Backbone as a ProteinNet text record, in pm:
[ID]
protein_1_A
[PRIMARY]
XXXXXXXXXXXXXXXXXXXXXXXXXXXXXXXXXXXXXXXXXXXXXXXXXXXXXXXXXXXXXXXXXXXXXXXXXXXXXXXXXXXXXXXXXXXXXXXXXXXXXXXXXXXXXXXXXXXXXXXXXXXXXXXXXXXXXXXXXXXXXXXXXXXXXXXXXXXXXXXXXXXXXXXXXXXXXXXXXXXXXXXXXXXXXXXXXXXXXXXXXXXXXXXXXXXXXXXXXXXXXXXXXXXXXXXXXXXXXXXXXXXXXXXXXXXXX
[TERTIARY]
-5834.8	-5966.7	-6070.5	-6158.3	-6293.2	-6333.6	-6380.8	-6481.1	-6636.7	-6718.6	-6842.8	-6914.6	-6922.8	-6987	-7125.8	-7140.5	-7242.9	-7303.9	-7267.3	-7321.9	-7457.5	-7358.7	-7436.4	-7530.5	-7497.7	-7626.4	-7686.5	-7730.2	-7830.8	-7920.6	-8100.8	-8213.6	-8217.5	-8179	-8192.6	-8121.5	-7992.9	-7935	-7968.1	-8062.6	-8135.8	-8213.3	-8224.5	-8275.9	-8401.3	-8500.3	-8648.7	-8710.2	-8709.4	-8825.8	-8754.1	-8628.5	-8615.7	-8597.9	-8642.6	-8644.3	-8841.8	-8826.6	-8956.2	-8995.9	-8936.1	-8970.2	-9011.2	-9009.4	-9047.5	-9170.8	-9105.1	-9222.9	-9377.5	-9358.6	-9490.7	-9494.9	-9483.1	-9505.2	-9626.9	-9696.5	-9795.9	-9804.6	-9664.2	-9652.5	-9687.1	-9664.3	-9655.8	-9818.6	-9861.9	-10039.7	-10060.6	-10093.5	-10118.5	-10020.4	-9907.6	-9850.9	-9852.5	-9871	-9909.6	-10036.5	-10159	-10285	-10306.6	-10194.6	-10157.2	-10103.7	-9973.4	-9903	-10062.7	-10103.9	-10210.4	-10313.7	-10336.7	-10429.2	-10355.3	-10215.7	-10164.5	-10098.7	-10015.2	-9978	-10134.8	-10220.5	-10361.2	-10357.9	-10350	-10455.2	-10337.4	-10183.9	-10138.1	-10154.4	-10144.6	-10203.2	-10334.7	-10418.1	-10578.4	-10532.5	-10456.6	-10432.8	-10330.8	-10246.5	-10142.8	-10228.3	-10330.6	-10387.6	-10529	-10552.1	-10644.7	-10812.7	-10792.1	-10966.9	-11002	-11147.3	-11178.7	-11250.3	-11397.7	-11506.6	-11485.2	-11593.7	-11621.3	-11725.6	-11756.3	-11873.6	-11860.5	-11868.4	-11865.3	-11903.5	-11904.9	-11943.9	-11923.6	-12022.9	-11958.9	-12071.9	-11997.9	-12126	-12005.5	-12067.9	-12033.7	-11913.2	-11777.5	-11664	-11686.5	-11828.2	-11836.2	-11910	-11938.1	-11998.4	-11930.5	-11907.1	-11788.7	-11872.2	-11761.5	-11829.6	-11889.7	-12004	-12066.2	-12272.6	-12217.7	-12310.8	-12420.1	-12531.3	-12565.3	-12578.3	-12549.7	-12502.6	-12375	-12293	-12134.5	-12125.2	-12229.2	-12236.4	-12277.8	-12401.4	-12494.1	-12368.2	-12302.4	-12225.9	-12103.5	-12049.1	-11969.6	-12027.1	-12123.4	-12229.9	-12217	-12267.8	-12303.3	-12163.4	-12066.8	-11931.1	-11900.7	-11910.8	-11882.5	-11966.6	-12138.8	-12183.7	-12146.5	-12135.9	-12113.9	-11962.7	-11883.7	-11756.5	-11781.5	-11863.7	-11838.1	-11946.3	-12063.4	-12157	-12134.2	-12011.3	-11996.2	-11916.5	-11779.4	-11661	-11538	-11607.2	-11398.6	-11317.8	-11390.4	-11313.2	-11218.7	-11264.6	-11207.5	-11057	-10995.2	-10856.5	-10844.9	-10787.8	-10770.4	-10703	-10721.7	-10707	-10805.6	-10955.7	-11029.1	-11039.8	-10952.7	-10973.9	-11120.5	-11095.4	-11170.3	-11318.7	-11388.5	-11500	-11545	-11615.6	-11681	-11630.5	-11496.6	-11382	-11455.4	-11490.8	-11554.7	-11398.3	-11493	-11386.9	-11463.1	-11338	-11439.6	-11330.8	-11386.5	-11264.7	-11141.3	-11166.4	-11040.4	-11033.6	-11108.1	-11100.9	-11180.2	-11216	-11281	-11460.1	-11537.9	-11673.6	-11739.1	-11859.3	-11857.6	-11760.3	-11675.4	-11563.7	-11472.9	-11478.8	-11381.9	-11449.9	-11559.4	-11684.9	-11678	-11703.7	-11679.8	-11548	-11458.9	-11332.6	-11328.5	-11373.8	-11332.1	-11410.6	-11597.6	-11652.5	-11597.6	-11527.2	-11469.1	-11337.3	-11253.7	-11095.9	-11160.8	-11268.4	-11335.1	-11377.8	-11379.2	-11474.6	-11358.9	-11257.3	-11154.9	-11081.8	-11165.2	-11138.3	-11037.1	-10988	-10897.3	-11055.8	-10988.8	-11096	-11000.9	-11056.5	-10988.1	-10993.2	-10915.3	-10911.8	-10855	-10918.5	-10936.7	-10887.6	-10798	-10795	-10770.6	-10794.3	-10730.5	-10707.8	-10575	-10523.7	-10629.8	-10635.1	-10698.7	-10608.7	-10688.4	-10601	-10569.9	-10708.1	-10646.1	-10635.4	-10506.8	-10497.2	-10562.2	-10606.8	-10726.3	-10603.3	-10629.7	-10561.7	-10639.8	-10544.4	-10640	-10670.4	-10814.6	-10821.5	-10761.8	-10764.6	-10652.9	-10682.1	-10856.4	-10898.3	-10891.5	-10839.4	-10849.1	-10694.5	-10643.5	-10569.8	-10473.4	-10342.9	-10230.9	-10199.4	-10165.9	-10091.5	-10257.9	-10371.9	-10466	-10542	-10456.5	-10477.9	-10336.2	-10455.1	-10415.3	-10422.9	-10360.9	-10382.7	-10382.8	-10515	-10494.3	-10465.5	-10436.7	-10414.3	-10546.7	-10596.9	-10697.2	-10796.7	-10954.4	-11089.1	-11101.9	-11117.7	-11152.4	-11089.7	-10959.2	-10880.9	-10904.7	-10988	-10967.9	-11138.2	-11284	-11362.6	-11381.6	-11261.1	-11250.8	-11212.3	-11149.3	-11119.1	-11208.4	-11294.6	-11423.7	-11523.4	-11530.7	-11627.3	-11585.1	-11454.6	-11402.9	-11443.8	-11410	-11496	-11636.1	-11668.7	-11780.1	-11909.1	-11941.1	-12045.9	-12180.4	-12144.9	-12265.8	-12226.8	-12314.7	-12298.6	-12370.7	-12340.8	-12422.3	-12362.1	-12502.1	-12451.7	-12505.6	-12463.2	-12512.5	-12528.2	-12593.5	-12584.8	-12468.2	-12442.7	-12352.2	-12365.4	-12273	-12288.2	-12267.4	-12180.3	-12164.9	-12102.1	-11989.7	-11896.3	-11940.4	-12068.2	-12138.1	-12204.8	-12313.9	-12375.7	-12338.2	-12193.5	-12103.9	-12115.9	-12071.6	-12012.3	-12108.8	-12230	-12353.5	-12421.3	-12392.7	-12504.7	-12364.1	-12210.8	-12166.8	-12159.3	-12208.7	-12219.2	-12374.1	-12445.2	-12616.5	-12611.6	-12492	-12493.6	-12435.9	-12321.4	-12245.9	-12338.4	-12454.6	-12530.2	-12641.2	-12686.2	-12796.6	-12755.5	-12626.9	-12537.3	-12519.9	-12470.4	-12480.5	-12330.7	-12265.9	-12072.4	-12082.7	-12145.5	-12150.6	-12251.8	-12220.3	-12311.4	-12378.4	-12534.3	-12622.3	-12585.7	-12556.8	-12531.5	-12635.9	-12606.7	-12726.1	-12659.9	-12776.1	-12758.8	-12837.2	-12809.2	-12866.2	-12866	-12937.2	-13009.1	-12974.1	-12917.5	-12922.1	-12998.8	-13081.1	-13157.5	-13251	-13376.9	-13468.1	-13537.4	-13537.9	-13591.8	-13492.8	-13360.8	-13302.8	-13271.2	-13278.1	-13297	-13381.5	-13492.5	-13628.6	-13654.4	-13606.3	-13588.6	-13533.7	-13408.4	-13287.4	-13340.8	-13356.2	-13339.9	-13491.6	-13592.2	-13724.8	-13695.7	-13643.8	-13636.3	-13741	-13835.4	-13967.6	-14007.4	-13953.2	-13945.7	-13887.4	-13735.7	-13730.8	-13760	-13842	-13951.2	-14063.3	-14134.2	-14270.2	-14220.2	-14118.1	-14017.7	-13986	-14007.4	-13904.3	-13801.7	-13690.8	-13590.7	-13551	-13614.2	-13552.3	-13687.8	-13621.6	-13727	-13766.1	-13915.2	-13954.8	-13886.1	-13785.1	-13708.6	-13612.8	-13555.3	-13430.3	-13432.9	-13586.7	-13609	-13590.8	-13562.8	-13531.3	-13412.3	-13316	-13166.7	-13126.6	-13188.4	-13180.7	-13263.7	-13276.1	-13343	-13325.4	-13412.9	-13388.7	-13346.6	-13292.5	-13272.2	-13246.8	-13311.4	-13305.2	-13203.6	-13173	-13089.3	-12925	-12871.5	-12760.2	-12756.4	-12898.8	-12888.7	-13029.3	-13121.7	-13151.7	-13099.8	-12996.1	-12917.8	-12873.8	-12785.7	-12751.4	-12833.8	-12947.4	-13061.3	-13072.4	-13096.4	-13106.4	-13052.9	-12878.6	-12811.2	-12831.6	-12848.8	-12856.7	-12977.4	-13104	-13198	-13249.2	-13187.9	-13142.3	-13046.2	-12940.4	-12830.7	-12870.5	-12937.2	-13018.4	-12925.4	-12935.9	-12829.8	-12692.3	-12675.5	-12591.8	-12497.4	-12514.9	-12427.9	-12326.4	-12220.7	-12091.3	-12012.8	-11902.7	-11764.3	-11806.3	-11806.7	-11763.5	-11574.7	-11581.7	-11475.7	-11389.8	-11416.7	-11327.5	-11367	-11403.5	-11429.4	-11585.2	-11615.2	-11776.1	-11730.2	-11677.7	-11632.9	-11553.7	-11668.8	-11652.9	-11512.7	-11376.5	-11308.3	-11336.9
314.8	313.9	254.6	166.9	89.7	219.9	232.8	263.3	222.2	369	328.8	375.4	454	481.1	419.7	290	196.7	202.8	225.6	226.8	382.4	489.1	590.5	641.1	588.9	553.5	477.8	391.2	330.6	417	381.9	411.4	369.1	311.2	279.9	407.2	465.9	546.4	691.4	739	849.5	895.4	993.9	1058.2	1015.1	977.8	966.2	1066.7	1171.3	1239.5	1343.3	1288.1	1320	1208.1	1078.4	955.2	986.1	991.8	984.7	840.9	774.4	579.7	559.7	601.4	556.3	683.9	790.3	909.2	863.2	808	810.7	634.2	575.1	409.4	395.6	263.9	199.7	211.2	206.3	208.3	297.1	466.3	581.8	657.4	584.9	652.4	713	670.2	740.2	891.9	884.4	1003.5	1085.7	1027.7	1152.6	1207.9	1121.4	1214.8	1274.6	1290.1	1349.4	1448	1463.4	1609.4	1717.6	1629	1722	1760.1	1717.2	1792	1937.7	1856.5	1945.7	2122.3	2051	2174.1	2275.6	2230.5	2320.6	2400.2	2276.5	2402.6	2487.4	2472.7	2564.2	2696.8	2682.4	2835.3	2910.5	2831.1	2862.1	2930.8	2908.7	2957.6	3081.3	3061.6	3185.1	3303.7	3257	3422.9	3428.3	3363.6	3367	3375.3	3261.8	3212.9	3124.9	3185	3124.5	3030.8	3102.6	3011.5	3036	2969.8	2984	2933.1	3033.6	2982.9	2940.7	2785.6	2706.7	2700	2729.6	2783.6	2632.8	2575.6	2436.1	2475.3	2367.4	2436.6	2381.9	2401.9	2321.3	2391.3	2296.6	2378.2	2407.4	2376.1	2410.5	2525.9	2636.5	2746.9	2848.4	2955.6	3017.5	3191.4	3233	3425.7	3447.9	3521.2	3566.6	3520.2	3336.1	3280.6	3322.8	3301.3	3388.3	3305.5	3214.6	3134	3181.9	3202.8	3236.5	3417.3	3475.2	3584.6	3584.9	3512.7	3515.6	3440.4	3358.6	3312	3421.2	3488.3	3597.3	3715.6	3746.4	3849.8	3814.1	3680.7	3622.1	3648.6	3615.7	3598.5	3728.8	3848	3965.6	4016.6	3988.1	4034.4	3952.3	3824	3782.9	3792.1	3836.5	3862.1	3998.1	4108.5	4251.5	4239	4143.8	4175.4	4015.6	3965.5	3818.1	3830	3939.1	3946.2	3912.5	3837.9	3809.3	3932.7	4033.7	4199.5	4205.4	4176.5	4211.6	4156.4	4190.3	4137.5	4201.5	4090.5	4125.9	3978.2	3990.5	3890.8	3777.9	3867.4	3756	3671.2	3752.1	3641	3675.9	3584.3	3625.6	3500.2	3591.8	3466.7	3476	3382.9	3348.7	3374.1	3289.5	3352.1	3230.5	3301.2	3196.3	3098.1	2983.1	2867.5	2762.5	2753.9	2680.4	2567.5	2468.3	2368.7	2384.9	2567.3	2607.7	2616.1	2557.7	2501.5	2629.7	2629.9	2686.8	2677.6	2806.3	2780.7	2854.2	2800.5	2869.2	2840.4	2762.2	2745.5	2901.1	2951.4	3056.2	3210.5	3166.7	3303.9	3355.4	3248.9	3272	3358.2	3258.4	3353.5	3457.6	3484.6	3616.6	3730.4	3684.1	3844.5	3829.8	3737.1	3763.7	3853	3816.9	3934.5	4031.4	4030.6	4200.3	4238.7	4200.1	4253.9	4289.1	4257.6	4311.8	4178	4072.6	3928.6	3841.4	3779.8	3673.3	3558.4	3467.1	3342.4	3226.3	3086	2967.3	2903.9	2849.4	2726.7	2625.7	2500.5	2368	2266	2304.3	2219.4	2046	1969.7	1839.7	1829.8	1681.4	1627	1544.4	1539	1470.5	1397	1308.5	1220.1	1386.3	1415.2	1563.3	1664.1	1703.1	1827.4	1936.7	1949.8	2103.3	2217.9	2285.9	2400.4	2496.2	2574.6	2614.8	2796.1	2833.4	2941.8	3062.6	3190.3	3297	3344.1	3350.6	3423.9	3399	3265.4	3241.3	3320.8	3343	3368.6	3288.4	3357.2	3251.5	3144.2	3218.8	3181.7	3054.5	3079.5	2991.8	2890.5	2889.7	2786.9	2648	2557.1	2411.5	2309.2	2208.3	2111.7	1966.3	1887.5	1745.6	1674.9	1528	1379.3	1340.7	1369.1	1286.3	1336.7	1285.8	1344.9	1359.7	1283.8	1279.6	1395.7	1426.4	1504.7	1674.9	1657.7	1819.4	1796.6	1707.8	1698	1750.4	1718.9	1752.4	1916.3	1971.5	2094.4	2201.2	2144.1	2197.4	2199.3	2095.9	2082.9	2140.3	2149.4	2170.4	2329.7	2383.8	2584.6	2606.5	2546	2573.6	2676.5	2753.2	2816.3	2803.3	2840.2	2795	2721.6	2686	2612.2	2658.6	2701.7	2764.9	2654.9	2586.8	2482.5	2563	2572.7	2610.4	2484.9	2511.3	2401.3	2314	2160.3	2096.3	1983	1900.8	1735.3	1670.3	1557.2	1469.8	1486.7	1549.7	1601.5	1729.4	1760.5	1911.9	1851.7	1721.4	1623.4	1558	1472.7	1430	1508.4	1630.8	1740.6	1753.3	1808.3	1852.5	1704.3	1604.1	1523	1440.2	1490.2	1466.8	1586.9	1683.3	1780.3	1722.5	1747.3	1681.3	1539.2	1461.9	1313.8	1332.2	1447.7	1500.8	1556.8	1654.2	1728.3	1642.5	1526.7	1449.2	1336.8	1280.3	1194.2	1260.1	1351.3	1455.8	1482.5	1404.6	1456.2	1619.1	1692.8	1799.9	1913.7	1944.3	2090.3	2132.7	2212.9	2235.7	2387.2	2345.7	2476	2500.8	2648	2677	2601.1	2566.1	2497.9	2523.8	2597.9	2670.8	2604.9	2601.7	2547.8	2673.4	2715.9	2789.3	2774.9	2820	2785.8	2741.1	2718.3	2621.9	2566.8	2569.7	2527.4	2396.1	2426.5	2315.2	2219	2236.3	2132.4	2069.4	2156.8	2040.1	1967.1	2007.3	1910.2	1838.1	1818.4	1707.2	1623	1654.6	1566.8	1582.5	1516.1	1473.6	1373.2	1509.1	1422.1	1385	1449.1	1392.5	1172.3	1138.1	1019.7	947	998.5	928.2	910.3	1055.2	1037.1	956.1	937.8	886.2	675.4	701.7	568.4	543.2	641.9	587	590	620.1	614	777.6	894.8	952.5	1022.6	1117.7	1178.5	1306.8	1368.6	1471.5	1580.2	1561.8	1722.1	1699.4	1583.7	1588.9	1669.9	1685.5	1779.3	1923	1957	2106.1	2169.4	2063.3	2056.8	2172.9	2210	2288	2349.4	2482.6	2572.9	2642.7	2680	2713	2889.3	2925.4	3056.6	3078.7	3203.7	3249.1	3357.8	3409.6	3566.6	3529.3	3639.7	3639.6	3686.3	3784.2	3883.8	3745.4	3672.3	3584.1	3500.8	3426.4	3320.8	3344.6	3478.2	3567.9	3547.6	3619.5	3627	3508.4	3425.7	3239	3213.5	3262.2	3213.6	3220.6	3411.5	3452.3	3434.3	3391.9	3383.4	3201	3123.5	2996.4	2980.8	3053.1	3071	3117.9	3246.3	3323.3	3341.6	3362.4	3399.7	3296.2	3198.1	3124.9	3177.4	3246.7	3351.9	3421.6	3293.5	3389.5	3249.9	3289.7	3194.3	3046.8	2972	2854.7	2862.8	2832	2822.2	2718.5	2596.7	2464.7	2419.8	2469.6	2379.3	2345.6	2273	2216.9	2037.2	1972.5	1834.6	1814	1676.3	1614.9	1548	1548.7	1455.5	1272.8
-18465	-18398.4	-18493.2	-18463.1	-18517.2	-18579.8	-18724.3	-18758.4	-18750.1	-18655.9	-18602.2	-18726.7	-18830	-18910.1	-18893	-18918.8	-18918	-18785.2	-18692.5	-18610.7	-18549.2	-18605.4	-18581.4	-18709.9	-18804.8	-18919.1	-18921.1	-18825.6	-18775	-18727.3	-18765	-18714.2	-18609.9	-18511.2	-18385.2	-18300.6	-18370	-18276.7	-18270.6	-18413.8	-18413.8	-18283.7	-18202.4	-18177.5	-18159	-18091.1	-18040.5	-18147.7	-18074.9	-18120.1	-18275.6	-18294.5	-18445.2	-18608	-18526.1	-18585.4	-18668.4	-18815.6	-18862.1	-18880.7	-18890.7	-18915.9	-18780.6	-18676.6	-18516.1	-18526.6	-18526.6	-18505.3	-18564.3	-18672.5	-18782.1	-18801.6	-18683.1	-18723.5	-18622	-18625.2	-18562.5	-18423.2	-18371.6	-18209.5	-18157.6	-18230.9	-18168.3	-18212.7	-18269.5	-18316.2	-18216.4	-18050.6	-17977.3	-17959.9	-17922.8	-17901.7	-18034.2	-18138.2	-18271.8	-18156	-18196.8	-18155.6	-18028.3	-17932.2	-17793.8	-17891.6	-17961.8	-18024.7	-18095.8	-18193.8	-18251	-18159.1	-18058.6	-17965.5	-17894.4	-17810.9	-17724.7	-17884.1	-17954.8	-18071.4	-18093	-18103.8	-18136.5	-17964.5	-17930.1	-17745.2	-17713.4	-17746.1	-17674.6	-17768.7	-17932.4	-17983.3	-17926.2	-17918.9	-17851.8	-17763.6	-17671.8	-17500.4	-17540.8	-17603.2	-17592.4	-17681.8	-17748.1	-17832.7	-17734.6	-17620.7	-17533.7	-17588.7	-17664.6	-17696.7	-17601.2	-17536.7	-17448.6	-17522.7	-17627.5	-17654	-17818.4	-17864.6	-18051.7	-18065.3	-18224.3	-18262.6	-18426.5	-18414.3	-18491.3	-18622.9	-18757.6	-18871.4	-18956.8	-19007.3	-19078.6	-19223.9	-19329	-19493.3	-19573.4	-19660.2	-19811.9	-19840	-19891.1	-19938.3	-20095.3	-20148.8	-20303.8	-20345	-20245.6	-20305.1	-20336.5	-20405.7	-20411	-20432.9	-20380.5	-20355.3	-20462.5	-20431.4	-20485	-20477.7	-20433.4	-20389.8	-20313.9	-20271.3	-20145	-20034.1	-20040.1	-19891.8	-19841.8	-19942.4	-19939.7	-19835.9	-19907.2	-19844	-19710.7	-19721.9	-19572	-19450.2	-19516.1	-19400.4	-19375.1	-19449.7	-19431.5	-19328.7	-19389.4	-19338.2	-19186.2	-19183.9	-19029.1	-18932	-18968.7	-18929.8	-18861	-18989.4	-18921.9	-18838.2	-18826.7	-18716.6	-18561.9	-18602.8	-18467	-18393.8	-18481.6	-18439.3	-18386.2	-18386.3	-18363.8	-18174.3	-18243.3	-18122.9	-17985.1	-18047.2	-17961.9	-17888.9	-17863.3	-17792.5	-17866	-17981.8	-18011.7	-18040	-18063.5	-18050.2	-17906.4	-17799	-17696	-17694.4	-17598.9	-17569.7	-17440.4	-17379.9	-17243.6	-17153.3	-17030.4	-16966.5	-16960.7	-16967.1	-16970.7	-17097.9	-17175.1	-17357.7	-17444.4	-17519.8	-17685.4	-17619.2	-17639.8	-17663.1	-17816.7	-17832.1	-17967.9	-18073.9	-18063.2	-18179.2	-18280.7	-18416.8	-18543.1	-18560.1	-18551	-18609.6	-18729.9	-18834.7	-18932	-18968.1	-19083.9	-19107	-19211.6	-19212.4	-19279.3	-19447.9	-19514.3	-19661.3	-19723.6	-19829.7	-19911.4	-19849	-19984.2	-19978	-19866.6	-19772.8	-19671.2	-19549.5	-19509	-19421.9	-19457.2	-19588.2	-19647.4	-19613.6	-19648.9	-19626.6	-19436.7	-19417.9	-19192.3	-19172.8	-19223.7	-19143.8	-19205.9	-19390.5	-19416.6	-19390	-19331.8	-19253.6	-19056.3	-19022.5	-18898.4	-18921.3	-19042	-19082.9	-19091.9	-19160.9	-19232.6	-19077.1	-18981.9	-18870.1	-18780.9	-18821.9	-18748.6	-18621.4	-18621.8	-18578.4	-18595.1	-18490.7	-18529	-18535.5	-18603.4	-18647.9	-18628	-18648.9	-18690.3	-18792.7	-18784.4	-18922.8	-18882.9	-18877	-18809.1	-18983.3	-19019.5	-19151.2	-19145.6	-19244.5	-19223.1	-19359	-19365.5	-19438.2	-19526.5	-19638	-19731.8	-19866.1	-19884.8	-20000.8	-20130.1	-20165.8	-20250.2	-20183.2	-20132.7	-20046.3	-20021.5	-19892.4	-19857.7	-19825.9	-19952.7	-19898.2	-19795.9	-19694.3	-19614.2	-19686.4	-19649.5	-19716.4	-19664.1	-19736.8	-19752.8	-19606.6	-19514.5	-19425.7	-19295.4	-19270.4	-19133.2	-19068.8	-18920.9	-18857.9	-18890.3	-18908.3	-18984.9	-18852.2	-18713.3	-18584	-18535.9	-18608.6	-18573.5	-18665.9	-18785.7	-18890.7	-18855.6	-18835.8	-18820.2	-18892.7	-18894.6	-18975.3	-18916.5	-18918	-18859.2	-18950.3	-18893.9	-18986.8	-18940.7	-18797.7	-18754.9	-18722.8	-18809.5	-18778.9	-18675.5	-18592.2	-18426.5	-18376.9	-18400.9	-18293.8	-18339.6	-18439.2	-18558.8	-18462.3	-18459.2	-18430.8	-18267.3	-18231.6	-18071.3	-18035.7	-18075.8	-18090.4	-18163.5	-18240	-18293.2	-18195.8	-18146.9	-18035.9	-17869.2	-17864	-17709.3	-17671.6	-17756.1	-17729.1	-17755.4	-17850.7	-17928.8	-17811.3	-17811.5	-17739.6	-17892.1	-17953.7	-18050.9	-18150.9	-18263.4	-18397.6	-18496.8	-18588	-18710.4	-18875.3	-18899.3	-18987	-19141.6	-19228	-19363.2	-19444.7	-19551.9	-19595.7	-19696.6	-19659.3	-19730.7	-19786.2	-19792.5	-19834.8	-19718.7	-19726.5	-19641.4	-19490.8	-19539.7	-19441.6	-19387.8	-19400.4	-19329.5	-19206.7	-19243.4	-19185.6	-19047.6	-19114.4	-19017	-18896.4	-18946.9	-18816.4	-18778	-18780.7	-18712.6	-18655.9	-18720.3	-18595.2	-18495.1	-18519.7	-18426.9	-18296.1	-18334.9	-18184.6	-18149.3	-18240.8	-18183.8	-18086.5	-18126.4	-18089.1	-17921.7	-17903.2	-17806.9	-17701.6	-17756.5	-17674.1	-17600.5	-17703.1	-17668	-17552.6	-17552.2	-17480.1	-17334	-17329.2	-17198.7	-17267.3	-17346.1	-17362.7	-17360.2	-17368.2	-17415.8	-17376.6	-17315	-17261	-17364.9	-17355.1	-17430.4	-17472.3	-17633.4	-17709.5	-17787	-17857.8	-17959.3	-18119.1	-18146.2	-18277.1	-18417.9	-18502.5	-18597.9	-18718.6	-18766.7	-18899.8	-19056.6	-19137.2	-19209.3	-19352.5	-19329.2	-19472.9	-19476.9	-19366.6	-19346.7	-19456.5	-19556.8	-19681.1	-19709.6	-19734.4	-19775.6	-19665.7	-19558.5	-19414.9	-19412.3	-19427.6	-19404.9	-19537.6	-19651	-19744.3	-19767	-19679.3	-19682.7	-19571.1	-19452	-19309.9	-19241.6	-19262.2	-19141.5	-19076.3	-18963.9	-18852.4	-18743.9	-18818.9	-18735.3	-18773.7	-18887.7	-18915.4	-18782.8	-18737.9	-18623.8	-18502.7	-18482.4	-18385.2	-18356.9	-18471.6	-18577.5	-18487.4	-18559.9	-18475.6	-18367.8	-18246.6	-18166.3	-18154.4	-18237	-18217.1	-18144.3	-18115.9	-18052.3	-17928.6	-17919.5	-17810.7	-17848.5	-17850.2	-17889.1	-17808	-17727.9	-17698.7	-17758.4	-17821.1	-17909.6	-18031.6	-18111.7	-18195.7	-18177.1	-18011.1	-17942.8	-17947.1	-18015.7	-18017.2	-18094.8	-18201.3	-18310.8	-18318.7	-18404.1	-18435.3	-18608.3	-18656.8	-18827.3	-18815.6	-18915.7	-18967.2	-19123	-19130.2	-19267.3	-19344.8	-19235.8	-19280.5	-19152.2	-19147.3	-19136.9	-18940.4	-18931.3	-18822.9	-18735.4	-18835.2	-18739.5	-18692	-18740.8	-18692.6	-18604.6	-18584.4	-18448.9	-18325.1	-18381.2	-18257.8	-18234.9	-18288.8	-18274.8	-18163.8	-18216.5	-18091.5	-17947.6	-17962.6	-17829	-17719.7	-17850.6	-17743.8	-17692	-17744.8	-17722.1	-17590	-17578.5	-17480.8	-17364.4	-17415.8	-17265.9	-17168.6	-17074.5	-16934.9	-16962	-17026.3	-17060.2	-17167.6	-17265.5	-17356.8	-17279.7	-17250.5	-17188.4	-17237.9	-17226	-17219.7	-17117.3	-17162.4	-17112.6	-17035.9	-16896.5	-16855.5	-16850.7	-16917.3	-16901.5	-17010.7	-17142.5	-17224	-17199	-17352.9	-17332.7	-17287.7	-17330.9	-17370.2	-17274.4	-17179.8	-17059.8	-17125.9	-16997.4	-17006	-17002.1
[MASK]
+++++++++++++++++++++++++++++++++++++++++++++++++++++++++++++++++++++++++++++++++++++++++++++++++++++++++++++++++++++++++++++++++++++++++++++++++++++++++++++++++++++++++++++++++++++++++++++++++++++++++++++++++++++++++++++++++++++++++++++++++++++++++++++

């Protein structure tokens, strides 16, 4: 009988979806960023998070900080007085989700564990690896290749946003939900400012008003806070009769 050897050690005769040279080549980009969407939403759905509230800030402050705290602080009150306590059929609302890493991303999930909370962790791949931190939910810590698709899942629950302060990649994230809300992509959430001192010293955005370039209710988008229990109130009185679960997501197909 012919020896096929050669034949079934061929990359052609591997397996589809156990072939990594096809899995991870140019052709299949799309169906990667179809897997990393669908792998995230079906954990979301089986531990039944309906909504979240979004926690983004600098991965360089470390406990003890008092941003580090205030965002901890914040975490556990809004996890006790937001619903992600509940369990039931109707699901978790305002389960804290952060981008998983260190700093304040680390501080969120660990006063949502201390509060007795499952939380998220939205991690991504980086040239120097983000480890994800010790506090988020193990069954709800993720990991993308792709901004967009880690950006979409941040944004798809979100019922509020509480930004602390960061660098670049704090920025990014916050004027891509601002860019979402102002567009119509995105249903009108509460959007919190932490620290009003170092905001209004980084970003006048009255300049692009001054310009033209935006519209004086676009400045309505956001709101400042100082403490842990105003940011809270921020939320809720921004939300108003609207402080419930979003049922389909915020983010128009």
């Amino acid at each position: 009988m012919p020896d096929n050897t050669a034949q079934k050690e061929s990359p052609s005769y591997r397996l589809a979806a156990l072939d990594p040279d096809f899995i991870l080549g140019d052709s299949t980009r799309g169906a990667r960023f179809m897997l990393e969407y669908q792998k995230a939403e079906d954990s979301l759905r089986a531990l039944g998070v309906v909504s979240t509230i979004v926690v983004f800030g600098s991965a360089r402050v470390r406990e003890g900080d008092p941003r580090y705290e205030a965002a901890r602080e914040f975490a556990h009150i809004a996890s006790v007085r937001g619903g992600a306590l509940r369990d039931g059929e109707a699901g978790r609302d305002h389960v804290i989700a952060t981008g998983g890493g260190p700093g304040i991303m680390e501080a969120a999930n660990r006063g949502a564990t201390e509060a007795g909370a499952l939380s998220i962790g939205f991690n991504i791949t980086l040239p120097h690896e983000q480890e994800p931190n010790a506090w988020s939910t193990p069954d709800l810590t993720f990991r993308f290749h792709y901004f967009a698709m880690r950006k979409m899942h941040l944004a798809m629950r979100a019922a509020a946003l509480v930004v602390f302060p960061g660098g670049f990649g704090t920025l990014d994230e916050l004027f891509e939900i601002m860019t979402l809300v102002q567009t119509g992509k995105m249903r009108a959430v509460p959007i919190v400012l932490f620290d009003s001192s170092y905001w209004k010293g980084l970003v006048n955005l009255g300049t692009m008003l001054e310009a033209g370039f935006i519209r004086a209710q676009d400045l309505k988008l956001f709101s400042y806070a100082d403490t842990p229990d105003e940011a809270y109130q921020c939320i809720v009185s921004r939300a108003g009769d609207g402080w419930h679960p979003p049922q389909n997501g915020n983010v128009q197909s």
